[in-house]
Amino acid sequence: MAKIPTEIPSLKLNDGTSIPMLGYGTGTAWYKSGDDGKIDRKLIDAIKTAIKLGYYHLDGAEVYNTERELGTAIKESDVPREKLFVTTKVITNIADIPNAIDTSLKKLQLDYVDLYLIHSPFFAKNPTDFQTAWASMEKVKAAGKAKSIGVSNYLQPHLSATLATATIPPSINQIEYHPYLQHGPLLPYQKSSADIATAAYAPLSAITKAKPGPVDDYMAQLAKKYYVSEAEVSLRWCIEQGIVAVTTSGKEQRLSDYLRVTRFRLTPREVEEISKLGLEKHYRGFWQDRFGADDRS
């Protein structure tokens, strides 16, 4: 398959580093329930395909149990390390972050990651728990084991507790984000408090798992207008808002198609209309046990 000539845009974070705004995820469909040491060759090949196509932002996590595959794919791809942006996350071993990052780096066969995230806030019982964990994250950055540090699935109270004693603010918060889960005042709070960027996981939910819904017709219109798929419109909607989009697929053609997001722009009015229509429905695909049925936070 011919590689589409393209350049994925980057977003500058509050610590001065830059993150590619389209990332390839190794969770969801690739998640392994146990780390029994067995290697998923299919995932390695899928990651190598993504890298070949130009996906240099690779998103992993200790809890996915796919860090070994990610590390092997990076090694076999022969792409210079400095061209890649590698993310991993800690939650299983949140009580011992120094050991957790060393374990992840060993599995990844890397000296450092570009971004290290606390995977969820639900480990904490009080503000001190957030602050203690974040102090350990700051030490990871100081040691050169992560260029940037951030969080995932944090809401405003979690960020507020963290920022109260932070010497380095989180650079990014990776959250479930799509038209049917826009999180109300969370993103403006992140911007105003410490210029914390947003990354979206499950950005295609409105046109996949959450169908049918109020954005369907408008997404179809835009896809026809720009000669792309509704998936590419969904990804572009994130990028137009300055939000990093993390998605995945095991199909080379689909990954290639997603790169068309670099070849068209949505107008501000189109972005606004998708957002407006999205507010007519609520859908949360992850952490449902932690939220009420209509909790949009």
GROMACS .gro file of C-alpha atoms in nm, residues 148-281:
model
  134
  148SER     CA    1   0.658   1.499   3.007
  149ILE     CA    2   0.423   1.387   3.283
  150GLY     CA    3   0.046   1.402   3.301
  151VAL     CA    4  -0.274   1.233   3.408
  152SER     CA    5  -0.568   1.046   3.261
  153ASN     CA    6  -0.939   1.039   3.349
  154TYR     CA    7  -0.894   1.326   3.597
  155LEU     CA    8  -1.181   1.562   3.673
  156GLN     CA    9  -1.156   1.913   3.815
  157PRO     CA   10  -1.138   1.812   4.185
  158HIS     CA   11  -0.858   1.565   4.109
  159LEU     CA   12  -0.661   1.826   3.916
  160SER     CA   13  -0.720   2.089   4.184
  161ALA     CA   14  -0.584   1.860   4.455
  162THR     CA   15  -0.282   1.775   4.242
  163LEU     CA   16  -0.204   2.136   4.152
  164ALA     CA   17  -0.223   2.248   4.514
  165THR     CA   18   0.129   2.116   4.583
  166ALA     CA   19   0.268   2.052   4.232
  167THR     CA   20   0.594   2.217   4.132
  168ILE     CA   21   0.539   2.094   3.775
  169PRO     CA   22   0.178   2.094   3.649
  170PRO     CA   23   0.046   1.800   3.448
  171SER     CA   24   0.114   1.860   3.080
  172ILE     CA   25  -0.195   1.675   2.958
  173ASN     CA   26  -0.511   1.496   3.073
  174GLN     CA   27  -0.616   1.201   2.858
  175ILE     CA   28  -0.992   1.149   2.885
  176GLU     CA   29  -1.279   0.983   2.703
  177TYR     CA   30  -1.388   1.263   2.472
  178HIS     CA   31  -1.634   1.274   2.183
  179PRO     CA   32  -1.950   1.472   2.095
  180TYR     CA   33  -2.158   1.284   2.353
  181LEU     CA   34  -1.907   1.334   2.636
  182GLN     CA   35  -1.763   1.688   2.631
  183HIS     CA   36  -1.713   1.720   3.009
  184GLY     CA   37  -1.873   2.062   3.059
  185PRO     CA   38  -1.633   2.305   3.232
  186LEU     CA   39  -1.340   2.062   3.259
  187LEU     CA   40  -1.145   2.170   2.951
  188PRO     CA   41  -1.178   2.545   3.021
  189TYR     CA   42  -1.060   2.476   3.378
  190GLN     CA   43  -0.756   2.287   3.249
  191LYS     CA   44  -0.668   2.575   3.019
  192SER     CA   45  -0.710   2.848   3.280
  193SER     CA   46  -0.549   2.666   3.573
  194ALA     CA   47  -0.220   2.551   3.422
  195ASP     CA   48  -0.259   2.532   3.042
  196ILE     CA   49  -0.314   2.155   3.069
  197ALA     CA   50  -0.376   2.003   2.726
  198THR     CA   51  -0.638   1.739   2.649
  199ALA     CA   52  -0.601   1.405   2.473
  200ALA     CA   53  -0.910   1.212   2.364
  201TYR     CA   54  -0.945   0.838   2.382
  202ALA     CA   55  -1.250   0.672   2.222
  203PRO     CA   56  -1.290   0.975   1.992
  204LEU     CA   57  -1.495   0.772   1.741
  205SER     CA   58  -1.764   0.668   1.990
  206ALA     CA   59  -2.038   0.892   1.851
  207ILE     CA   60  -2.020   0.726   1.509
  208THR     CA   61  -1.960   0.372   1.639
  209LYS     CA   62  -2.075   0.247   1.980
  210ALA     CA   63  -2.314   0.536   2.049
  211LYS     CA   64  -2.508   0.519   1.721
  212PRO     CA   65  -2.780   0.615   1.649
  213GLY     CA   66  -2.772   0.972   1.773
  214PRO     CA   67  -2.826   1.339   1.692
  215VAL     CA   68  -2.489   1.391   1.519
  216ASP     CA   69  -2.544   1.112   1.265
  217ASP     CA   70  -2.696   1.312   0.979
  218TYR     CA   71  -2.460   1.606   1.016
  219MET     CA   72  -2.153   1.383   1.033
  220ALA     CA   73  -2.270   1.210   0.715
  221GLN     CA   74  -2.315   1.548   0.542
  222LEU     CA   75  -1.965   1.658   0.637
  223ALA     CA   76  -1.813   1.328   0.530
  224LYS     CA   77  -1.975   1.369   0.189
  225LYS     CA   78  -1.866   1.733   0.164
  226TYR     CA   79  -1.499   1.657   0.235
  227TYR     CA   80  -1.482   1.314   0.064
  228VAL     CA   81  -1.378   1.140   0.385
  229SER     CA   82  -1.541   0.903   0.634
  230GLU     CA   83  -1.735   0.997   0.946
  231ALA     CA   84  -1.441   0.863   1.146
  232GLU     CA   85  -1.210   1.119   0.989
  233VAL     CA   86  -1.463   1.395   1.061
  234SER     CA   87  -1.470   1.282   1.424
  235LEU     CA   88  -1.092   1.289   1.452
  236ARG     CA   89  -1.072   1.628   1.279
  237TRP     CA   90  -1.333   1.768   1.520
  238CYS     CA   91  -1.092   1.689   1.804
  239ILE     CA   92  -0.787   1.828   1.627
  240GLU     CA   93  -0.965   2.153   1.535
  241GLN     CA   94  -1.023   2.209   1.907
  242GLY     CA   95  -0.657   2.156   1.991
  243ILE     CA   96  -0.728   1.810   2.132
  244VAL     CA   97  -0.497   1.515   2.068
  245ALA     CA   98  -0.685   1.213   1.930
  246VAL     CA   99  -0.580   0.857   2.015
  247THR     CA  100  -0.738   0.578   1.812
  248THR     CA  101  -0.649   0.230   1.691
  249SER     CA  102  -0.716  -0.033   1.429
  250GLY     CA  103  -0.561  -0.357   1.311
  251LYS     CA  104  -0.649  -0.273   0.949
  252GLU     CA  105  -0.386  -0.096   0.740
  253GLN     CA  106  -0.641   0.059   0.502
  254ARG     CA  107  -0.836   0.210   0.789
  255LEU     CA  108  -0.523   0.355   0.948
  256SER     CA  109  -0.423   0.496   0.612
  257ASP     CA  110  -0.767   0.652   0.570
  258TYR     CA  111  -0.748   0.817   0.912
  259LEU     CA  112  -0.446   1.014   0.790
  260ARG     CA  113  -0.679   1.206   0.561
  261VAL     CA  114  -0.750   1.420   0.868
  262THR     CA  115  -0.437   1.612   0.770
  263ARG     CA  116  -0.580   1.703   0.430
  264PHE     CA  117  -0.898   1.892   0.519
  265ARG     CA  118  -1.023   2.140   0.779
  266LEU     CA  119  -1.361   2.183   0.943
  267THR     CA  120  -1.490   2.537   0.969
  268PRO     CA  121  -1.541   2.689   1.315
  269ARG     CA  122  -1.916   2.676   1.252
  270GLU     CA  123  -1.900   2.305   1.167
  271VAL     CA  124  -1.700   2.230   1.482
  272GLU     CA  125  -1.954   2.425   1.686
  273GLU     CA  126  -2.250   2.248   1.526
  274ILE     CA  127  -2.109   1.903   1.603
  275SER     CA  128  -2.054   2.013   1.962
  276LYS     CA  129  -2.405   2.157   1.987
  277LEU     CA  130  -2.571   1.845   1.847
  278GLY     CA  131  -2.357   1.627   2.073
  279LEU     CA  132  -2.502   1.792   2.383
  280GLU     CA  133  -2.842   1.643   2.294
  281LYS     CA  134  -2.720   1.297   2.398
   0.00000   0.00000   0.00000
